[in-house]
Coordinates of C-alpha atoms in Angstrom, one line a residue:
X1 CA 119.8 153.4 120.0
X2 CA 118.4 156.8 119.3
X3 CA 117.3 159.2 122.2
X4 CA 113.9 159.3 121.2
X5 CA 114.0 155.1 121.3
X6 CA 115.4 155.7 124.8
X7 CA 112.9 157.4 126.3
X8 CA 111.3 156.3 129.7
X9 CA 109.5 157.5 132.4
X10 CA 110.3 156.9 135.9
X11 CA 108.0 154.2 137.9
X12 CA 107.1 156.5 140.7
X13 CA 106.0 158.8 138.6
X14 CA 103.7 156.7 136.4
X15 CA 102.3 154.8 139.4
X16 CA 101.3 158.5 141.1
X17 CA 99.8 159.6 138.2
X18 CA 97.5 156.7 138.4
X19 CA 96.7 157.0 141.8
X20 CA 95.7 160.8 140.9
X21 CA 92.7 158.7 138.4
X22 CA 90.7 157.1 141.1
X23 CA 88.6 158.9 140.7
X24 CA 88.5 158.8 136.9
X25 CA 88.4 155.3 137.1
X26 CA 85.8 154.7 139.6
X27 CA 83.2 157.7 137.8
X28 CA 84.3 156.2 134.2
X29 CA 83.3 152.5 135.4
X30 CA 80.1 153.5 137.4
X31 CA 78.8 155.2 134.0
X32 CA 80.2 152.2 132.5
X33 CA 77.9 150.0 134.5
X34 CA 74.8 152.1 133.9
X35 CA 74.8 151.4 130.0
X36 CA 72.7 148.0 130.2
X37 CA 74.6 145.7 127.6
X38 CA 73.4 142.6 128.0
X39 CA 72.8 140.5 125.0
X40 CA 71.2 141.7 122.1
X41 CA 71.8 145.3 123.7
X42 CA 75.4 146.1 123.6
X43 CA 75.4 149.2 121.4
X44 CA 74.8 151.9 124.7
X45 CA 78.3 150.3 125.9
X46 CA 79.9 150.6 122.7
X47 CA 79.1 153.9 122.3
X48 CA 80.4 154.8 126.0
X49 CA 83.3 153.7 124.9
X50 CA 83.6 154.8 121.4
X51 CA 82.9 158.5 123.7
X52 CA 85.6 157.8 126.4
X53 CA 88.5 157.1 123.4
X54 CA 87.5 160.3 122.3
X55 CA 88.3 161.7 125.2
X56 CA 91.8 160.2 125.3
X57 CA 92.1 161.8 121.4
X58 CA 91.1 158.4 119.9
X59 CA 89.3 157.8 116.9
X60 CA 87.0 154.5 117.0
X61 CA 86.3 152.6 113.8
X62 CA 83.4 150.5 114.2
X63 CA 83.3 146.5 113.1
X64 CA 79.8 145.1 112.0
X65 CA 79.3 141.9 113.5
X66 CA 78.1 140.0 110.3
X67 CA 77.8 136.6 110.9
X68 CA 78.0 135.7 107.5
X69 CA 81.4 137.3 107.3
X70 CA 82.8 135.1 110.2
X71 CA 80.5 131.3 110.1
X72 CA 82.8 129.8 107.8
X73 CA 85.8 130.4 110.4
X74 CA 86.7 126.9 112.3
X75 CA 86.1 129.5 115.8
X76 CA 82.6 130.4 114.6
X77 CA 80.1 129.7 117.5
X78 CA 76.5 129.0 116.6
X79 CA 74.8 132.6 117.2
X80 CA 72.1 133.2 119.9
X81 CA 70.4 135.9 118.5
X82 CA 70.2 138.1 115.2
X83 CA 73.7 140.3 114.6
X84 CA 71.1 143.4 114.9
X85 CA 73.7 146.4 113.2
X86 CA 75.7 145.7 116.7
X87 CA 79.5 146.5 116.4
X88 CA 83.1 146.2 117.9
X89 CA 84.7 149.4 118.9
X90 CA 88.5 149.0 117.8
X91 CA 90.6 152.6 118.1
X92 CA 94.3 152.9 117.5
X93 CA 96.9 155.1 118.8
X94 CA 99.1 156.4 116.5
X95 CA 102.5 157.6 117.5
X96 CA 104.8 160.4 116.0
X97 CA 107.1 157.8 115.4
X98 CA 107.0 154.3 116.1
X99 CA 109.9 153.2 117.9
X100 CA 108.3 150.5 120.0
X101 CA 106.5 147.5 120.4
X102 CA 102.8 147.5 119.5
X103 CA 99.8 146.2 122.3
X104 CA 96.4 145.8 121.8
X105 CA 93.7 146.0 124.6
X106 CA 91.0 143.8 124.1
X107 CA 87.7 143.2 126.5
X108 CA 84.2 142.4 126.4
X109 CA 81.0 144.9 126.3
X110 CA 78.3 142.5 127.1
X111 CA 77.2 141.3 130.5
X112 CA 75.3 138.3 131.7
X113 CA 71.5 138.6 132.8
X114 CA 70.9 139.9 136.4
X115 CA 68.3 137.3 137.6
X116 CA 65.1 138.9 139.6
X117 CA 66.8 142.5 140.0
X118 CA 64.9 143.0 143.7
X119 CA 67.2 140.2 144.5
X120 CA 70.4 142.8 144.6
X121 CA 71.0 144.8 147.5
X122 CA 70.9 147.9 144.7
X123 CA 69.7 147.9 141.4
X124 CA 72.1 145.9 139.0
X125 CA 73.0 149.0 136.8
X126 CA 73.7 151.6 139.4
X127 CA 77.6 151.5 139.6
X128 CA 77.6 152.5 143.6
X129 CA 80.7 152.5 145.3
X130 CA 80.9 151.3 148.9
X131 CA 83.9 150.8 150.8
X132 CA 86.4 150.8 148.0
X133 CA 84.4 148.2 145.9
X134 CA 82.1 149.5 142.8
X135 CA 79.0 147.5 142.1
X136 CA 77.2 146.4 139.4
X137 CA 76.3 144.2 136.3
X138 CA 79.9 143.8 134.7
X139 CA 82.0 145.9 137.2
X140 CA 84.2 142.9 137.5
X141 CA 83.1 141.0 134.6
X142 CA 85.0 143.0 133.1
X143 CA 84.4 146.4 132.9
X144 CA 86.6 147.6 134.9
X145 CA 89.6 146.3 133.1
X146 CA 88.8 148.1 130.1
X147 CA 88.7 151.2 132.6
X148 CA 92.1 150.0 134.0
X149 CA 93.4 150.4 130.5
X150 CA 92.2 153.2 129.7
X151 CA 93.9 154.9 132.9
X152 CA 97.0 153.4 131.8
X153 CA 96.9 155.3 128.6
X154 CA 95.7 158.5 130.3
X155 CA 98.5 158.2 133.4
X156 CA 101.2 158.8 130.5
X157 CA 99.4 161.7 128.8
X158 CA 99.1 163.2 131.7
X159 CA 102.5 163.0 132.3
X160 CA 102.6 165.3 129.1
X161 CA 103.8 161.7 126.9
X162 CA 102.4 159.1 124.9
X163 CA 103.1 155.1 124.0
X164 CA 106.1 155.5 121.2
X165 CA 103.8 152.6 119.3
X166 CA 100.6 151.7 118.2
X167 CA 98.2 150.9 121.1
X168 CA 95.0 149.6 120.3
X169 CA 91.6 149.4 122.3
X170 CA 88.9 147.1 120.9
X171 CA 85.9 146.4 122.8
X172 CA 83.6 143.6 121.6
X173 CA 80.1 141.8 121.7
X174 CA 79.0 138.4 122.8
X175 CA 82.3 137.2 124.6
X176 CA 80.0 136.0 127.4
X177 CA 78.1 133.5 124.7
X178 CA 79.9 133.0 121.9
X179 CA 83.1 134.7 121.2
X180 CA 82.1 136.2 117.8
X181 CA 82.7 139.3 118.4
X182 CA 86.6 139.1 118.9
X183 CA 86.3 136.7 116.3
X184 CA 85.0 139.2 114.0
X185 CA 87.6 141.8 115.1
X186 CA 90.2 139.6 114.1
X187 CA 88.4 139.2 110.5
X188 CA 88.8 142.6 110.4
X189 CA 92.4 142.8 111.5
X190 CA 93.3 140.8 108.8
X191 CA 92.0 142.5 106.6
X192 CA 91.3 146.4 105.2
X193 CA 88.7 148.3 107.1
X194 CA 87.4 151.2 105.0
X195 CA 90.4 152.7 103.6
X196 CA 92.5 151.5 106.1
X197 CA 94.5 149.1 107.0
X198 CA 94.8 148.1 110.1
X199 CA 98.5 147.2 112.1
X200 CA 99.7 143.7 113.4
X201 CA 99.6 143.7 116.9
X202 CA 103.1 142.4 119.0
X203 CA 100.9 141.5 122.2
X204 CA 97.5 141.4 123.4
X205 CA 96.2 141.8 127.2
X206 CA 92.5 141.2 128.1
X207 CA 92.1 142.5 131.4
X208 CA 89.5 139.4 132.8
X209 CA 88.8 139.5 136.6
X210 CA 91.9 137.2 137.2
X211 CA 92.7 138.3 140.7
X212 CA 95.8 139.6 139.2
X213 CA 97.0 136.4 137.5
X214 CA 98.4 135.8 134.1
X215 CA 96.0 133.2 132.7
X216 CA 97.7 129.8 131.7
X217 CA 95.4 127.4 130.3
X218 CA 91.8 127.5 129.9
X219 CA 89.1 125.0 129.5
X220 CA 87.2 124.1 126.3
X221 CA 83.5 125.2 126.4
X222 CA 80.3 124.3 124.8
X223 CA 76.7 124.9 124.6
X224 CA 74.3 122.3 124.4
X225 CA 70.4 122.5 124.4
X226 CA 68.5 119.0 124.9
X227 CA 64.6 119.2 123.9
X228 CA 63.0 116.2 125.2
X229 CA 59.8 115.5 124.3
X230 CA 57.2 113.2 126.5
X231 CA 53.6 112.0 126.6
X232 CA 51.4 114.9 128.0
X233 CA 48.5 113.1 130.4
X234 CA 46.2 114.9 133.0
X235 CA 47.3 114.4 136.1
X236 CA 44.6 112.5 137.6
X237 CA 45.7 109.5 135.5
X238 CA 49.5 111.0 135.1
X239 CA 50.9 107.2 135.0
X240 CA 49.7 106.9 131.5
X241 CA 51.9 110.0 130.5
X242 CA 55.1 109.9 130.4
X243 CA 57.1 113.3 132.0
X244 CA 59.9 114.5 129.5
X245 CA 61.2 116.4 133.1
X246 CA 62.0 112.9 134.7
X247 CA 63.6 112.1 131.5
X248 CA 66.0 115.3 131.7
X249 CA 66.9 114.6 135.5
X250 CA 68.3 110.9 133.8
X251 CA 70.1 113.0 131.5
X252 CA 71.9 114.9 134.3
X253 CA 72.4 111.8 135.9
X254 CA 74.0 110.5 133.1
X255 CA 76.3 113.6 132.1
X256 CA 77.1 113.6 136.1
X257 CA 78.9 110.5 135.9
X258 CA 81.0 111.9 133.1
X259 CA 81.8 114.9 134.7
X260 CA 82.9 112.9 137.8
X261 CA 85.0 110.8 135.4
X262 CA 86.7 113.7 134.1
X263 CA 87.3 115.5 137.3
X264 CA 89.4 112.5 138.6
X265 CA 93.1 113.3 139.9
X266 CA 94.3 110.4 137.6
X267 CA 92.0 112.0 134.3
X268 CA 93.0 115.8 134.7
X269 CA 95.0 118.0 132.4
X270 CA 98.4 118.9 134.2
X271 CA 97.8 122.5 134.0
X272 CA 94.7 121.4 136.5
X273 CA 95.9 119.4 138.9
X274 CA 95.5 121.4 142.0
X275 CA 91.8 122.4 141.0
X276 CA 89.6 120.4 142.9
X277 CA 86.9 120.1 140.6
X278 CA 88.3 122.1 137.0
X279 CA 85.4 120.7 134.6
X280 CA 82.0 121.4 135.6
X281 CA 78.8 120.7 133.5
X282 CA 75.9 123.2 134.3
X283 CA 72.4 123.1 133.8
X284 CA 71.9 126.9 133.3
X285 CA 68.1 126.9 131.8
X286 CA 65.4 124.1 132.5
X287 CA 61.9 125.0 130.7
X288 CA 58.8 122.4 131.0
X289 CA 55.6 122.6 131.1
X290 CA 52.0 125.0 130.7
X291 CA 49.6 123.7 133.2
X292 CA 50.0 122.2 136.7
X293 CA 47.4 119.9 136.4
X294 CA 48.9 118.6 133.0
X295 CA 52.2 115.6 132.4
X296 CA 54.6 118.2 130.4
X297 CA 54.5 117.8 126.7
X298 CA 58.3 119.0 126.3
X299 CA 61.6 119.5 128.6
X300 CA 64.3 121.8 127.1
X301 CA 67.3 121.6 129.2
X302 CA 70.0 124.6 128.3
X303 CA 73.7 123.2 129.5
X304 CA 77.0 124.5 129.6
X305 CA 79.2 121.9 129.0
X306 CA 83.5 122.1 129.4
X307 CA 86.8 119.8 128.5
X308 CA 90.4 119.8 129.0
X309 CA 92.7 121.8 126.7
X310 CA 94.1 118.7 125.3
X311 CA 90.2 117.0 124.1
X312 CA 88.6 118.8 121.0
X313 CA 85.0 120.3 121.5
X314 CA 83.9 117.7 118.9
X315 CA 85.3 114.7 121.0
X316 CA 83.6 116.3 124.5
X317 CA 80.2 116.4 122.2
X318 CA 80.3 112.9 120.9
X319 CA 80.7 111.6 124.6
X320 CA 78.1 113.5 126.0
X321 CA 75.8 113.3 122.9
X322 CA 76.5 109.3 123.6
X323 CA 75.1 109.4 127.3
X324 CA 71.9 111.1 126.6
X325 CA 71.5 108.5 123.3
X326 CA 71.6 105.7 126.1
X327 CA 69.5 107.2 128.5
X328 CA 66.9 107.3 125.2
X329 CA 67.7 103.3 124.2
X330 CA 67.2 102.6 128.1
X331 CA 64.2 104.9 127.8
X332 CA 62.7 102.8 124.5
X333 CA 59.3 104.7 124.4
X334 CA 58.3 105.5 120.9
X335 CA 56.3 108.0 122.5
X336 CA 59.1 110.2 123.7
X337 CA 62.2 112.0 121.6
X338 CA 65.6 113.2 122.5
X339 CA 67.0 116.4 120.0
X340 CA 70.2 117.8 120.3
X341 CA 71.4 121.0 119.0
X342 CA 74.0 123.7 119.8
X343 CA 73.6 127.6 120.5
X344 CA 76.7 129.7 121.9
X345 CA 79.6 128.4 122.6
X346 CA 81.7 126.2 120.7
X347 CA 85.4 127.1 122.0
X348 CA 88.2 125.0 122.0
X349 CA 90.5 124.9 125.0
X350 CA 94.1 126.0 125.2
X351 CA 97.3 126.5 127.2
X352 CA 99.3 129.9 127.2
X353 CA 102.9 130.7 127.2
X354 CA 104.0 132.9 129.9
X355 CA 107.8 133.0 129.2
X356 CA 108.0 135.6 126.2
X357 CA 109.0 138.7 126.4
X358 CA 105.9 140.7 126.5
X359 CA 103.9 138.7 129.2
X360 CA 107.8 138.2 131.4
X361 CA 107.5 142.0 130.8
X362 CA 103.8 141.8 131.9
X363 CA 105.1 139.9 135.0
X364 CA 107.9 142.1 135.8
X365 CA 105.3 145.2 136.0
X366 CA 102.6 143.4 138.2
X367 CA 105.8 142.8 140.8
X368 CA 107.0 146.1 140.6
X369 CA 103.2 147.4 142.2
X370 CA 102.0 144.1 143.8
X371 CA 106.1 143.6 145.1
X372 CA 105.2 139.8 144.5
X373 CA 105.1 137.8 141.1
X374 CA 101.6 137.1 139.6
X375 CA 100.1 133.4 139.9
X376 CA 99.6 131.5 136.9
X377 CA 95.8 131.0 137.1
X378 CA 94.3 127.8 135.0
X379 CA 90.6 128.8 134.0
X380 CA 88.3 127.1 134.6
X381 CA 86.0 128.6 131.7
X382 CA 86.6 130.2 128.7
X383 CA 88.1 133.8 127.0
X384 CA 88.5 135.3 123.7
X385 CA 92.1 134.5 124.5
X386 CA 91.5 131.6 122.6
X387 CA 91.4 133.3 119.4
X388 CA 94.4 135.2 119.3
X389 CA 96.1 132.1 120.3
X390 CA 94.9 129.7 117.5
X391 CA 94.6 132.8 114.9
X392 CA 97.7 134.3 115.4
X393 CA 101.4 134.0 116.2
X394 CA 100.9 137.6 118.9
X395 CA 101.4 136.4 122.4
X396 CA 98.1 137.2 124.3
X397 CA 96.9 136.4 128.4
X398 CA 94.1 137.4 130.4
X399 CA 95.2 139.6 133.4
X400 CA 93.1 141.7 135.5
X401 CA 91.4 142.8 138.6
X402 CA 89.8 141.2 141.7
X403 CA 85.8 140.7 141.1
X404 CA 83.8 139.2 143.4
X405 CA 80.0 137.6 142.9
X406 CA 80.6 138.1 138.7
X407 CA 77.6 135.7 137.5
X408 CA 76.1 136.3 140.5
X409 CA 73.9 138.9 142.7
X410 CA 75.9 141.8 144.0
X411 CA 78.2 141.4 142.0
X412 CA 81.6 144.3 142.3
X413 CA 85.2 145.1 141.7
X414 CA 87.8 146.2 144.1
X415 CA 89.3 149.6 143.5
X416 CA 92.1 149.1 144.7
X417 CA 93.0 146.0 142.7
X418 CA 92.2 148.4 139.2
X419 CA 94.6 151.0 140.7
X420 CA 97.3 148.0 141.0
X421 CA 96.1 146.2 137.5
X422 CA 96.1 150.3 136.0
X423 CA 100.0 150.7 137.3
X424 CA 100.8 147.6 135.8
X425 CA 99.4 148.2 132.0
X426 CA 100.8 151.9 132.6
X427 CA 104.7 150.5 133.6
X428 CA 104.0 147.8 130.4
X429 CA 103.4 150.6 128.3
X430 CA 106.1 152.9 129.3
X431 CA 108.7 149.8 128.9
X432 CA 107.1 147.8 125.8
X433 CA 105.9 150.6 123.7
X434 CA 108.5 153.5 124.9
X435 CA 107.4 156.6 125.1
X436 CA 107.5 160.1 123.5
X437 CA 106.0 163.4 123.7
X438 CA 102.4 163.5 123.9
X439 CA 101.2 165.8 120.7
X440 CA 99.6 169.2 121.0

């Protein structure tokens, strides 16, 4: 082995140059949090971050999301809304001379919708910071990992070095509805961008809010809307109309049962046996209705459906496409209708391997800050994990910080957990990539 392949920096002083970014890290994320990039509005985020690479002396290529480019893929999701000229942000390092083992950095742009904003003890997209947790729409979810890998690349340059292999940063739209963005990234990798071609990747880290566990398994997930429609009536005479909204509460009823089914000890997946309740069916949206004094005409219900890694999404569908089919035979008005169709999500479920090198590596690095071994964490939802698992051979897992309230009101991020998560990617690098002298 060559000197330059030898090279190494020592742990104490990788993990004190992180420490010397808090602030970094907690200014980056809070501007971060500022760019609204909720669906449909991603491209303030993606410019942020096309500006922080820069920063880092990174070059960003941008990748259209086209959905015609990605719909005939087996991953393709429905789309929610029109692709718009929205783009991934995907930038590579380059080393002098690659001696290492390549990573890519991959996380999400887009954040949920913030419900009634006067709801929030501060406004959604302020990025405060109060006793060492930042706050805000995506701090957690996930924000803040991307800022945690970012640190990790900038902790080595400022130790005057640089990852001895190509490390990649690619931030993407619509992992929060229907994974197309990665999946468009991964198009791309496989393929020439421009002029360029772009390098296979020997591992892949998304830095989810996973309290600092490697992800293991995680569940399939699906969309489903239901638009039921009744016989509209006024409601002084309301018992000759028949309410499409009692129709959709014996839907739920009917899915319940399923759910419960599926949640039994005897019926879980064995990477979820000590969840108490790993499959949950949500009714997210629920729109009826134009007039108080008026039987609805139509009930849309908007549901988020999941399965075990083991049942393809087309099985889960049938089932639950066969209990709301019964609750319309038991129904038998010819009056009333029951249409099914999909939006968002349509992501298979999957299990991870944890014992390769790269994520043992991973492992070893969280122990050396944490001074205890990672959990395993089983999701309960869904990642873009999923596509680098079934479109690839490069071993990928979510790991990232603790996030509290993500989904919810109030939601934030502990900086102390990014510090730890930062260390981690920051000790990865410096042992899976090597490293050389930073240039200029």
């Amino acid at each position: 082995m060559s000197e330059v392949q030898a090279q190494r920096l020592s742990a104490g002083d990788i993990e004190a140059a992180v420490d010397r970014l808090e602030h970094y890290m907690t200014d980056t994320l809070s501007r971060f949090v500022q760019c609204r990039s909720l669906l449909g509005q991603e491209i303030p985020a993606a410019e942020f971050l096309e500006a922080e690479l820069a920063e880092l002396g990174l070059q960003s290529e941008r990748i259209a999301l086209r959905t015609e480019d990605i719909e005939g893929l087996p991953l393709y999701s429905p789309a929610c809304c029109p692709d718009g000229g929205r783009f991934n942000v995907l930038a590579c390092h380059e080393p002098t001379q690659s001696t290492g083992r390549s990573v890519l950095f991959n996380g999400h742009l887009d954040v949920v919708p913030t419900g009634p904003e006067h709801l929030w003890e501060e406004s959604p997209f302020k990025g405060s910071l109060h006793d060492g947790w930042l706050y805000g729409r995506g701090s957690g979810d996930m924000k803040a990992g991307i800022v945690c890998s970012l640190a990790a690349f900038k902790a080595l340059q400022d130790l005057g070095m640089q990852p001895a292999a190509v490390v990649g940063f690619n931030g993407v739209l619509e992992e929060e509805n229907t994974g197309n963005g990665t999946l468009a990234t991964i198009s791309a990798l496989k393929s020439a961008i421009g002029v360029a071609k772009l390098s296979a990747f020997d591992a892949v880290l998304i830095p989810e809010p996973t309290h600092e566990g490697l992800m293991s398994a995680q569940v399939g997930v699906f969309w489903m809307y239901v638009d039921i429609i009744g016989k509209p009536a006024h409601a002084s005479v309301m018992t000759t109309g028949i309410s499409p909204v009692d129709l959709g509460l014996r839907v739920m009823d009917a899915i319940r049962k399923v759910e419960h089914e599926w949640n039994l000890p005897e019926n879980r997946h064995p990477a979820y046996r000590d969840h108490a309740h790993p499959i949950n069916f949500n009714l997210g949206q629920i729109h009826a209705g134009d007039w108080n004094s008026s039987v609805p005409s139509v009930c849309t219900l908007g549901l988020r459906l999941s399965c075990y890694p083991d049942m393809p999404v087309e099985t889960a569908k049938a089932r639950i496409e066969a209990c709301i089919r019964q609750v319309e035979q038991e129904v038998g008005q010819p009056d009333t209708q029951f249409n099914i169709r999909y939006e968002g999500f349509h992501a298979p479920g999957c299990e991870y391997d944890l014992d390769v090198p790269a994520l043992r590596l991973l492992a070893d690095s969280h122990r050396q800050v944490a001074g205890e071994a990672p959990k395993p964490v089983a999701l309960t939802g869904t990642t873009d994990g999923r596509h680098f698992h079934f479109m690839t051979d490069v071993p990928v897992t979510c790991y990232g910080p603790i996030a509290r309230n993500y989904h919810g009101f109030n939601e934030n991020v502990s900086v102390q957990s990014m510090l730890r998560v930062a260390k981690t990617f920051a000790l990865f690098l410096n042992e899976w990539c090597g490293v050389e002298p930073k240039r200029g």
